[in-house]
mmCIF file of C-alpha atoms and ligand atoms in Angstrom:
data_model
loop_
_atom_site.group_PDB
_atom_site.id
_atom_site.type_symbol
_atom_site.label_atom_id
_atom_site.label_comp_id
_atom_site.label_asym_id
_atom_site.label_seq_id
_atom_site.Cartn_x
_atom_site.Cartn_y
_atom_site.Cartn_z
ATOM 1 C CA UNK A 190 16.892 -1.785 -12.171
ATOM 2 C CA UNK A 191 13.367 -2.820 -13.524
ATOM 3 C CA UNK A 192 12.880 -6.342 -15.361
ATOM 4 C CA UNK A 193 9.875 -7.748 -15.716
ATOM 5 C CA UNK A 194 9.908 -12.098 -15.298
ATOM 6 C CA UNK A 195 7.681 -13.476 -18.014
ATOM 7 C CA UNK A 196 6.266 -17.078 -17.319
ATOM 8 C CA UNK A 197 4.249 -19.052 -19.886
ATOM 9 C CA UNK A 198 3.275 -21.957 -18.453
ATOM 10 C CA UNK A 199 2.868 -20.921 -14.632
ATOM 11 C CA UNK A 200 0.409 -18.131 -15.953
ATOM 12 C CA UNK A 201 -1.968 -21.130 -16.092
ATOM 13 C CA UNK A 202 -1.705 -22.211 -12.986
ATOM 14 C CA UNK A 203 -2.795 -18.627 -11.672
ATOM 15 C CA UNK A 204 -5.113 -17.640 -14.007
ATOM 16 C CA UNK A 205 -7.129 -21.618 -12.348
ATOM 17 C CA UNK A 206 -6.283 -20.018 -8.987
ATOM 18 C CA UNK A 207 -7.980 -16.359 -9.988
ATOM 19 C CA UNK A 208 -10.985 -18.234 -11.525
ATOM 20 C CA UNK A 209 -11.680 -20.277 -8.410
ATOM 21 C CA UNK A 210 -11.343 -16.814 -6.395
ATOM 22 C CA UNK A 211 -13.058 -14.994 -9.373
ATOM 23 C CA UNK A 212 -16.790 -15.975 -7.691
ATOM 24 C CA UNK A 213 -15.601 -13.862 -4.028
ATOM 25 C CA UNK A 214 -15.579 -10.789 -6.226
ATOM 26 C CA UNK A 215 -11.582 -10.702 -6.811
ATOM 27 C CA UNK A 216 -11.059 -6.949 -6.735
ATOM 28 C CA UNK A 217 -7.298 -6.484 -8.461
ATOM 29 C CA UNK A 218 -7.357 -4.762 -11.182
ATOM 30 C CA UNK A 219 -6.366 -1.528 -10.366
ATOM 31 C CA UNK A 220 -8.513 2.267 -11.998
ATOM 32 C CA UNK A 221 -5.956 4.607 -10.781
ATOM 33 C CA UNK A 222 -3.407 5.318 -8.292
ATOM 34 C CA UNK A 223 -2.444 8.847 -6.415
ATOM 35 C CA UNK A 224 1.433 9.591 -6.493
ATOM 36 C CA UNK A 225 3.378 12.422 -5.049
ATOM 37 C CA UNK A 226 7.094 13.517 -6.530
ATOM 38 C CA UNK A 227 9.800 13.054 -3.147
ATOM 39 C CA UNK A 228 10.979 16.288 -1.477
ATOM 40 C CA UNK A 229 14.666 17.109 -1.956
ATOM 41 C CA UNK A 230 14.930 16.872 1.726
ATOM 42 C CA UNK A 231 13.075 13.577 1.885
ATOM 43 C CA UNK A 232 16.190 11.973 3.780
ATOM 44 C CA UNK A 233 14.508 13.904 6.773
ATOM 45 C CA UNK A 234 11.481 11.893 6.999
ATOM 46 C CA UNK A 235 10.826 10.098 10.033
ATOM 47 C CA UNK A 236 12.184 6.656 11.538
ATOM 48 C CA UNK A 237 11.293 4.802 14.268
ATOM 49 C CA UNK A 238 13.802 4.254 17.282
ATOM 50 C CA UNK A 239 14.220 1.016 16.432
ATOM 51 C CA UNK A 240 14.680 1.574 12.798
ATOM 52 C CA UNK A 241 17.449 4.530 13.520
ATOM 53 C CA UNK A 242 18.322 7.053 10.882
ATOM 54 C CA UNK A 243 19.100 6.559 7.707
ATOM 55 C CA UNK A 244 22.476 6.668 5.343
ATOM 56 C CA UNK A 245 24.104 7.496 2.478
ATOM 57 C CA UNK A 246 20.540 8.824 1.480
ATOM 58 C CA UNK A 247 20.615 10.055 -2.523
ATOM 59 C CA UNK A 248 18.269 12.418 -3.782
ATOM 60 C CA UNK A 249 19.198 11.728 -7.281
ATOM 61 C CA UNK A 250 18.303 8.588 -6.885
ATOM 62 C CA UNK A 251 15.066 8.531 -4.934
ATOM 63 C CA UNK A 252 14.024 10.602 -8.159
ATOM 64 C CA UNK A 253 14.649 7.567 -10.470
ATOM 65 C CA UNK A 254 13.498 5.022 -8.662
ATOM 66 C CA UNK A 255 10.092 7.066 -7.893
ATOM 67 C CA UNK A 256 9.816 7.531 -11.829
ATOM 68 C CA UNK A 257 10.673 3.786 -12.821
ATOM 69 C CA UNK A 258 8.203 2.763 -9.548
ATOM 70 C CA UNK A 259 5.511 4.932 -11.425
ATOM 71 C CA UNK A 260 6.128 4.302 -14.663
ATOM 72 C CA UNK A 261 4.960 0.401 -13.716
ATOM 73 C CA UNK A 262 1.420 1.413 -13.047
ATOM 74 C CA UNK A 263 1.656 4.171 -16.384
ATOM 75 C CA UNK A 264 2.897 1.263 -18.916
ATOM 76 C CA UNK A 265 0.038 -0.753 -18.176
ATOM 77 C CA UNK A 266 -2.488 2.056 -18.515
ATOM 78 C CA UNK A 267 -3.131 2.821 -15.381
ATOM 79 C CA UNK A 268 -3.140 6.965 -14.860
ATOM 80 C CA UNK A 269 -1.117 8.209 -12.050
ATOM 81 C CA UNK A 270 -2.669 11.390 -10.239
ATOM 82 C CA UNK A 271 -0.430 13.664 -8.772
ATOM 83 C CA UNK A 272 -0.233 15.409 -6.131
ATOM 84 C CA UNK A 273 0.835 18.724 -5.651
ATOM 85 C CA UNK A 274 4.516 18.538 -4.650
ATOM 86 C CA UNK A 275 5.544 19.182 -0.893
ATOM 87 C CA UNK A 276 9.123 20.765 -0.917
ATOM 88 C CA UNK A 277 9.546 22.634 2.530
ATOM 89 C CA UNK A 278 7.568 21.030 5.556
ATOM 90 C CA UNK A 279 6.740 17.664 4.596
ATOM 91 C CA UNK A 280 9.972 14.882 3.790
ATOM 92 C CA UNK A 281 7.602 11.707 4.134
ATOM 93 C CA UNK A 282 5.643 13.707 1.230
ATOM 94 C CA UNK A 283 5.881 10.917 -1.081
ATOM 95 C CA UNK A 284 4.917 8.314 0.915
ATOM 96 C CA UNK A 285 1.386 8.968 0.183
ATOM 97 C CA UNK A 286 -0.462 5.605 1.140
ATOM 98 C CA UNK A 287 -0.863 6.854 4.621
ATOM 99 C CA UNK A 288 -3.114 9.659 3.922
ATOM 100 C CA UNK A 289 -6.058 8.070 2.861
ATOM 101 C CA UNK A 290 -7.740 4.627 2.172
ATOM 102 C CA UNK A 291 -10.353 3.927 -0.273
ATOM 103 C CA UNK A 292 -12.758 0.692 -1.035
ATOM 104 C CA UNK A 293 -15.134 -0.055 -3.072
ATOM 105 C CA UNK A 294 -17.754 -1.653 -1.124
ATOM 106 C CA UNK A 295 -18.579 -5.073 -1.133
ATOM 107 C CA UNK A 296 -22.103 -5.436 -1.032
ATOM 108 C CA UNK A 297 -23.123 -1.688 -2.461
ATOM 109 C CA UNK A 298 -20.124 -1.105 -4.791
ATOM 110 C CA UNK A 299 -20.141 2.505 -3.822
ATOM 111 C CA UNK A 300 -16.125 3.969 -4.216
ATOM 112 C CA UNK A 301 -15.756 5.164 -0.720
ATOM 113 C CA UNK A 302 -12.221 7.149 0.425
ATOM 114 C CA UNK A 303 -11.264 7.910 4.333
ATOM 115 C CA UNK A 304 -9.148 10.022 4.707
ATOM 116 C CA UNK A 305 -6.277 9.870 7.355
ATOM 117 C CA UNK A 306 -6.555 13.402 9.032
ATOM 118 C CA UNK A 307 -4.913 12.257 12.525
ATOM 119 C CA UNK A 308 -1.833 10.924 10.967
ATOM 120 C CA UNK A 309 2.083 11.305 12.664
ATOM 121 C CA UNK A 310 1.515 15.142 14.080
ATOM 122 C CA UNK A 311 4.697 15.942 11.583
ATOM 123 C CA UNK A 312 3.090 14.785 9.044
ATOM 124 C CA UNK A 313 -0.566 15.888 8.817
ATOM 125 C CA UNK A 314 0.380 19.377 6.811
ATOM 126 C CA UNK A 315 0.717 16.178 3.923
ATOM 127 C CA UNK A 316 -3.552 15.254 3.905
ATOM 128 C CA UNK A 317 -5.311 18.580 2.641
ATOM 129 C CA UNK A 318 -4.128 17.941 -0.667
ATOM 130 C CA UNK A 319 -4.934 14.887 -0.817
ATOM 131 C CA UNK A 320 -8.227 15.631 0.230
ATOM 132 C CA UNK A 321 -8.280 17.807 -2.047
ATOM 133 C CA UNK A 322 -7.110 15.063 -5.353
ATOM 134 C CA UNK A 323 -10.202 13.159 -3.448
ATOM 135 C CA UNK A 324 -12.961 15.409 -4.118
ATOM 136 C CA UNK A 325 -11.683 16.929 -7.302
ATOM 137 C CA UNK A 326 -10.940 13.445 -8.943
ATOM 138 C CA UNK A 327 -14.386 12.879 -9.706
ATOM 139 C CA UNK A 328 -15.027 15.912 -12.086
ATOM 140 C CA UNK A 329 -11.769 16.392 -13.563
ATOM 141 C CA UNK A 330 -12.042 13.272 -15.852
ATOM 142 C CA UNK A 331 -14.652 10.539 -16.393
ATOM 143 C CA UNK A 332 -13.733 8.887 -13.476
ATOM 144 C CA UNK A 333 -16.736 8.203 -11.486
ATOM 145 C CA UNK A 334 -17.270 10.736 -8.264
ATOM 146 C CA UNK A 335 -16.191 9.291 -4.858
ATOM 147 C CA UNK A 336 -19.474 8.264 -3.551
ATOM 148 C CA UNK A 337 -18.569 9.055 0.284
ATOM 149 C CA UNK A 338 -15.497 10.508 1.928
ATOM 150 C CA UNK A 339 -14.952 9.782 5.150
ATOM 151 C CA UNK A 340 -12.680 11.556 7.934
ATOM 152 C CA UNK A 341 -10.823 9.669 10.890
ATOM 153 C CA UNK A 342 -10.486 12.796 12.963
ATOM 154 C CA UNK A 343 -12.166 12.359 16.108
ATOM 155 C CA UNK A 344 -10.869 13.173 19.964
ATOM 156 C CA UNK A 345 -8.132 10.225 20.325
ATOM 157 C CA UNK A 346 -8.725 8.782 16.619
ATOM 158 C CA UNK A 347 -5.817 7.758 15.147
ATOM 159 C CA UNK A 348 -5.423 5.854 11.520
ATOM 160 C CA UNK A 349 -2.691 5.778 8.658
ATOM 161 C CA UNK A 350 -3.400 4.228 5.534
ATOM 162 C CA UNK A 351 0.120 2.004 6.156
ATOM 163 C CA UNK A 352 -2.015 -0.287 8.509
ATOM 164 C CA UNK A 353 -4.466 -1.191 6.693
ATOM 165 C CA UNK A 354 -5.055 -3.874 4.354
ATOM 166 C CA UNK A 355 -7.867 -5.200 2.008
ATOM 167 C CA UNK A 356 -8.621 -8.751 1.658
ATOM 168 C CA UNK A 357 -9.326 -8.969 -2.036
ATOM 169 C CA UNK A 358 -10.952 -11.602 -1.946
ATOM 170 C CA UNK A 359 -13.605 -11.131 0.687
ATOM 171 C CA UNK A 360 -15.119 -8.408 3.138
ATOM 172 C CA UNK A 361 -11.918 -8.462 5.268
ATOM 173 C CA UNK A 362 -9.580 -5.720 6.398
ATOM 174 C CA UNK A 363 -7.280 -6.045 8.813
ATOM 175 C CA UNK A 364 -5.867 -2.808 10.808
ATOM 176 C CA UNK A 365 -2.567 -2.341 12.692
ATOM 177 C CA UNK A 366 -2.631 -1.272 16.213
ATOM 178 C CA UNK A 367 0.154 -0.066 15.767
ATOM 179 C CA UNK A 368 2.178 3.295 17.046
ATOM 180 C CA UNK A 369 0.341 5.395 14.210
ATOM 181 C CA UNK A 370 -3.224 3.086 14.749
ATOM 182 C CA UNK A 371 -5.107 2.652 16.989
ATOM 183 C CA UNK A 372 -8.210 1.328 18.693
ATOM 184 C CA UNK A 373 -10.774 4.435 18.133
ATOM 185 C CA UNK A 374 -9.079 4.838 14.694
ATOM 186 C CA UNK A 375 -10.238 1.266 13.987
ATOM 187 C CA UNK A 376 -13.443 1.800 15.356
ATOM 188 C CA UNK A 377 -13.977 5.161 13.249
ATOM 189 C CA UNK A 378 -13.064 2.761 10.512
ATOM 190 C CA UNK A 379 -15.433 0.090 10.829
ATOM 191 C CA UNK A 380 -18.399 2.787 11.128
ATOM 192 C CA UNK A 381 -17.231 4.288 7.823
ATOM 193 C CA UNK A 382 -17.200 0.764 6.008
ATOM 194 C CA UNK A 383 -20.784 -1.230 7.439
ATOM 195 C CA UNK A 384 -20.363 -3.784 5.017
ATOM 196 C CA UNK A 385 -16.411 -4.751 5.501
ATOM 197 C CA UNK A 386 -15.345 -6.380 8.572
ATOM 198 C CA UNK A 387 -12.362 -4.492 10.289
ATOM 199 C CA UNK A 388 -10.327 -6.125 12.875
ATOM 200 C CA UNK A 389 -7.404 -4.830 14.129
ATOM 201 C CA UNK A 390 -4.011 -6.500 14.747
ATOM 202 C CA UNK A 391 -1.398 -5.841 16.887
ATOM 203 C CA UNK A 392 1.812 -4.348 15.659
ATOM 204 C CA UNK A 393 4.790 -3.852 17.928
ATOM 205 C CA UNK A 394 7.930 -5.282 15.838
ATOM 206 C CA UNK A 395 7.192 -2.375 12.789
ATOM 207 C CA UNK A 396 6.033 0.523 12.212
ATOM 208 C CA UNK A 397 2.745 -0.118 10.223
ATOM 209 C CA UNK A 398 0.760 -3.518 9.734
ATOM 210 C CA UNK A 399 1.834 -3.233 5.852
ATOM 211 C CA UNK A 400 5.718 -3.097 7.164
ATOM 212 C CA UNK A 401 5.150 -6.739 7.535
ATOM 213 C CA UNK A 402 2.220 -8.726 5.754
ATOM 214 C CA UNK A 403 0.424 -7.748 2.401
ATOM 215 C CA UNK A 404 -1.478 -9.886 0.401
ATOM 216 C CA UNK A 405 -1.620 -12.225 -2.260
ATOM 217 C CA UNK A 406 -4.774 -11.806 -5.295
ATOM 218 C CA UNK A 407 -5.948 -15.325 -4.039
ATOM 219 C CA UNK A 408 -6.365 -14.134 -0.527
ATOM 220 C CA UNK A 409 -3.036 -15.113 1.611
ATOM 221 C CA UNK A 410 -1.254 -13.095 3.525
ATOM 222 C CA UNK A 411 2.168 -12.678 2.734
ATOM 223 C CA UNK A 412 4.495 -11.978 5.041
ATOM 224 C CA UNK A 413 8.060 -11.510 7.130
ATOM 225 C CA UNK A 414 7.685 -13.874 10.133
ATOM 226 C CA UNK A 415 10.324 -11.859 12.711
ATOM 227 C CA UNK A 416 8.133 -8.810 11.845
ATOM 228 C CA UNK A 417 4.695 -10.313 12.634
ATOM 229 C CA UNK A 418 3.210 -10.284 16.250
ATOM 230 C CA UNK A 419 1.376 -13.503 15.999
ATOM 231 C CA UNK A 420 1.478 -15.255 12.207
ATOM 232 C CA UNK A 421 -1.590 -17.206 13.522
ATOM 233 C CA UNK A 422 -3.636 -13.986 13.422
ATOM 234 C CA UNK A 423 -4.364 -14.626 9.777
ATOM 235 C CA UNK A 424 -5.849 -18.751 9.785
ATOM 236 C CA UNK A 425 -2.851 -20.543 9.812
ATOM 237 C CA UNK A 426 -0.574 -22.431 7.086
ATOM 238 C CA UNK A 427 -3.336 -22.787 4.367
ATOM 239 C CA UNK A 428 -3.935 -18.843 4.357
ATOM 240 C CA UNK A 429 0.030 -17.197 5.042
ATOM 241 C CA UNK A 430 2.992 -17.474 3.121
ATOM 242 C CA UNK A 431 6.034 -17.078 5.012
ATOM 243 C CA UNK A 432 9.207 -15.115 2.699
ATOM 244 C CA UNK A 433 12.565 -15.360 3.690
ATOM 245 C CA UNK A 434 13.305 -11.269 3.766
ATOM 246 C CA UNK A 435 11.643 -8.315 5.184
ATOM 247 C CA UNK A 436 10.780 -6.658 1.296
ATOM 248 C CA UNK A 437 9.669 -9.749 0.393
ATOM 249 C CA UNK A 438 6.237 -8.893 2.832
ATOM 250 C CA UNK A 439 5.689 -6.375 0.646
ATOM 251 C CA UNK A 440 3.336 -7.095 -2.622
ATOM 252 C CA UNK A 441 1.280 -4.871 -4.579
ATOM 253 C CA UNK A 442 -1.232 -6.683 -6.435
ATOM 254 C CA UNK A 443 -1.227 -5.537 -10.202
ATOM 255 C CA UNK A 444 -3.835 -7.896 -11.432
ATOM 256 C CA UNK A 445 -5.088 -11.398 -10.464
ATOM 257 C CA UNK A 446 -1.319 -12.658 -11.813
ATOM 258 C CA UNK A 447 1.226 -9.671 -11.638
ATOM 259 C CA UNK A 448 3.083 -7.793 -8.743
ATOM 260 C CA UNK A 449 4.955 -5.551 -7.981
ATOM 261 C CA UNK A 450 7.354 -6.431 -5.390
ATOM 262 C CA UNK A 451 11.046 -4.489 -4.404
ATOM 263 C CA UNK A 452 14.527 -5.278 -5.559
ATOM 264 C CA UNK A 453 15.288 -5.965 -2.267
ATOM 265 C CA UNK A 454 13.913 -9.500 -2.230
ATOM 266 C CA UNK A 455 15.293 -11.616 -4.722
ATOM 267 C CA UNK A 456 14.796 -15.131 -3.032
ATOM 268 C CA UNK A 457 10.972 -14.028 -2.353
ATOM 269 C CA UNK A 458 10.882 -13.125 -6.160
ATOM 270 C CA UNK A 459 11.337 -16.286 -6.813
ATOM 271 C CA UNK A 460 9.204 -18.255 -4.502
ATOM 272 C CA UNK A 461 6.661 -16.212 -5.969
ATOM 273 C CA UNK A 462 7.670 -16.692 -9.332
ATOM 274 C CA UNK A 463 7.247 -20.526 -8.365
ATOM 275 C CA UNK A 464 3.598 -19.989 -7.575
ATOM 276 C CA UNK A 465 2.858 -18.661 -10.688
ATOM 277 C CA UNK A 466 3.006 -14.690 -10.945
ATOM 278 C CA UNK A 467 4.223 -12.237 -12.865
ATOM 279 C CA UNK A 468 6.415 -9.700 -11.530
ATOM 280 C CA UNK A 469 7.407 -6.416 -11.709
ATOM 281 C CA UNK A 470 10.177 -5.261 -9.813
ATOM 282 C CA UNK A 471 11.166 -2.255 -8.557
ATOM 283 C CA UNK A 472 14.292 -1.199 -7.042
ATOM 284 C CA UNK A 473 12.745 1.667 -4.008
ATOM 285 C CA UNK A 474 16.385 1.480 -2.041
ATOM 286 C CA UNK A 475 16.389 5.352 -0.829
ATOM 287 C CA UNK A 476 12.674 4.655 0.069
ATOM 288 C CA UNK A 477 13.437 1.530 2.040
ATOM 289 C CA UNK A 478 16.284 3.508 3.999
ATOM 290 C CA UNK A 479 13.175 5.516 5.474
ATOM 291 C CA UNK A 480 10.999 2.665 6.308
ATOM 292 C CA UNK A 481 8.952 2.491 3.219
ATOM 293 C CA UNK A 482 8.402 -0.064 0.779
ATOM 294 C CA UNK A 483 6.237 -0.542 -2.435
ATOM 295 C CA UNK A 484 2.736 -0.025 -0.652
ATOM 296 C CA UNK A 485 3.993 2.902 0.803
ATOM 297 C CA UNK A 486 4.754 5.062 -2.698
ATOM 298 C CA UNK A 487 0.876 5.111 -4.296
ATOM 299 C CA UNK A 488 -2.870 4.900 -3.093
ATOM 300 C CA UNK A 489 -4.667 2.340 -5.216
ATOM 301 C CA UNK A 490 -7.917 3.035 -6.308
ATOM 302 C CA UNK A 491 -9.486 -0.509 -7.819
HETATM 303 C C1 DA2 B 554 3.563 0.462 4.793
HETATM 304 N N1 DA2 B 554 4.346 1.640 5.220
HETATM 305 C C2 DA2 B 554 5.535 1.363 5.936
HETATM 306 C C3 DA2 B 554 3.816 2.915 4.915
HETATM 307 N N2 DA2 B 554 2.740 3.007 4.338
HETATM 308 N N3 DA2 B 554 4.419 4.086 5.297
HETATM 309 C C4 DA2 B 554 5.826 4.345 5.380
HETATM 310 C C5 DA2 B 554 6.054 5.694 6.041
HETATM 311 C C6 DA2 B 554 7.517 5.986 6.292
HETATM 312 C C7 DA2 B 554 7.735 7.356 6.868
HETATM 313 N N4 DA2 B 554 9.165 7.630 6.995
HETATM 314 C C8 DA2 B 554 7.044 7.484 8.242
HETATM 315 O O1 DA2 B 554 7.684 7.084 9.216
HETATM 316 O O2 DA2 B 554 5.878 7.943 8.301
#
């Protein structure tokens, strides 16, 4: 199911909010995003004890709702990149944000990527290629060159592109130390990005940090209070928005006014709604059934 909710008079509202957020260098608007087809044997992906295995799994149907999920960022001219299919040894193939992370810097506005090489053992075979996509994707079209790559793949590092999320409206990034994160991973991290400051967060209730906050184009976090170690972490009322269900934690921010958000979370749909945004939604049901959500399906290059 895909609808998108059209709102005159709210747009207003957030297009005052964007403009008051406009002069911290709002950085939404999205230049391209990596994708990667799911394996027919994606129901094998991993889970986390906690999470347990999942059911009535429908490869059909993952199809679909990867095609309607990248068809949002396509319709509104956004070009999808993607990556070489992973059939055999890879079932969390398509959940591609967890390979890599890229920024543009704050202060230089150089397009730097970091790529995740010490990812879930079972799951590192997925990062070559998108290595690879990396470095080619600045000659194949006139998209400009990455100016640095950088690798977390040092003794003990550990870093997937789940935990981490961009402020976009400041120099912020916060990092889940969480079972696929953690502390030398976030230190790697910070030396790779001198001019954004990386903190990490502890994450024991989820898998990643992005399982349970994302955030909003004017700078709150969103998020899934029974998923979130400490909901102070992030300043307090004025600067988190509590939803009602777990999908509802999970935004993707299209442009200063539009998300993307998952089927899954109708009542946060509408608090958002309420505040003024557009949405796109997205039904990612077989995804969600192996912990994902809407971050998890695309890397975001803005
Ligand atoms: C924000 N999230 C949750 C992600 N970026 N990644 C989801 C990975 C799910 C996969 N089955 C795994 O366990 O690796």
């Amino acid at each position: 199911m895909l609808y998108t909710v059209l709102k005159k008079g709210a747009a207003q509202r957030v297009a005052s909010t964007a403009s008051k957020a406009a002069s911290k260098k709002l950085s939404t608007t999205i230049e391209q995003v990596f994708v990667r087809r799911p394996p027919p044997n994606f129901a094998l992906g991993l889970t986390t004890p906690a999470f347990g295995k999942p059911s009535n799994t429908d490869y059909g149907q993952a199809l679909r709702q990867w095609l309607r999920y990248v068809e949002v960022f396509e319709r509104r001219g956004i070009p999808a990149v993607s990556l070489p299919p992973l059939d055999q040894d890879c079932p969390d193939a398509v959940f591609v944000e967890d390979t890599c992370v890229l920024f543009k810097d704050n202060i230089t506005g150089e397009d730097v990527a970091v790529v995740c090489e010490n990812m879930a053992r079972e799951r590192r075979p997925e990062v070559e290629t998108m290595k690879e996509a990396l470095l080619k994707q600045g000659f194949d079209n006139d998209h400009r060159p990455f100016d640095r790559i950088g690798v977390v793949d040092g003794e003990g590092e550990m870093l997937d592109g789940g935990d981490v999320l961009k402020c976009p409206v400041s120099n912020k990034v916060y990092v889940g130390l969480s079972s696929r994160s953690n502390r030398s991973g976030v230190d790697k991290l910070a030396s790779l990005l001198p001019n954004h400051e990386v903190i990490g967060v502890p994450v024991t209730k989820v898998l990643h940090l992005k399982s349970c906050i994302t955030a909003l184009p004017d700078g709150r976090i969103i998020g899934y209070d029974p998923l979130v170690d400490d909901v102070d972490f992030f300043g307090g009322a004025n600067n988190y928005l509590s939803v009602p269900e777990e999908g509802g934690a999970h935004v993707v921010i299209l442009d200063d006014k539009t998300l993307l958000v998952a089927a899954s979370a109708p009542r946060t749909a509408d608090i958002l709604d309420k505040e003024g945004y557009d949405l796109e939604i997205v039904d990612i049901e077989q995804f969600e059934k192996l912990e994902g959500c809407v971050t998890c399906l695309s890397v975001r290059r803005r």
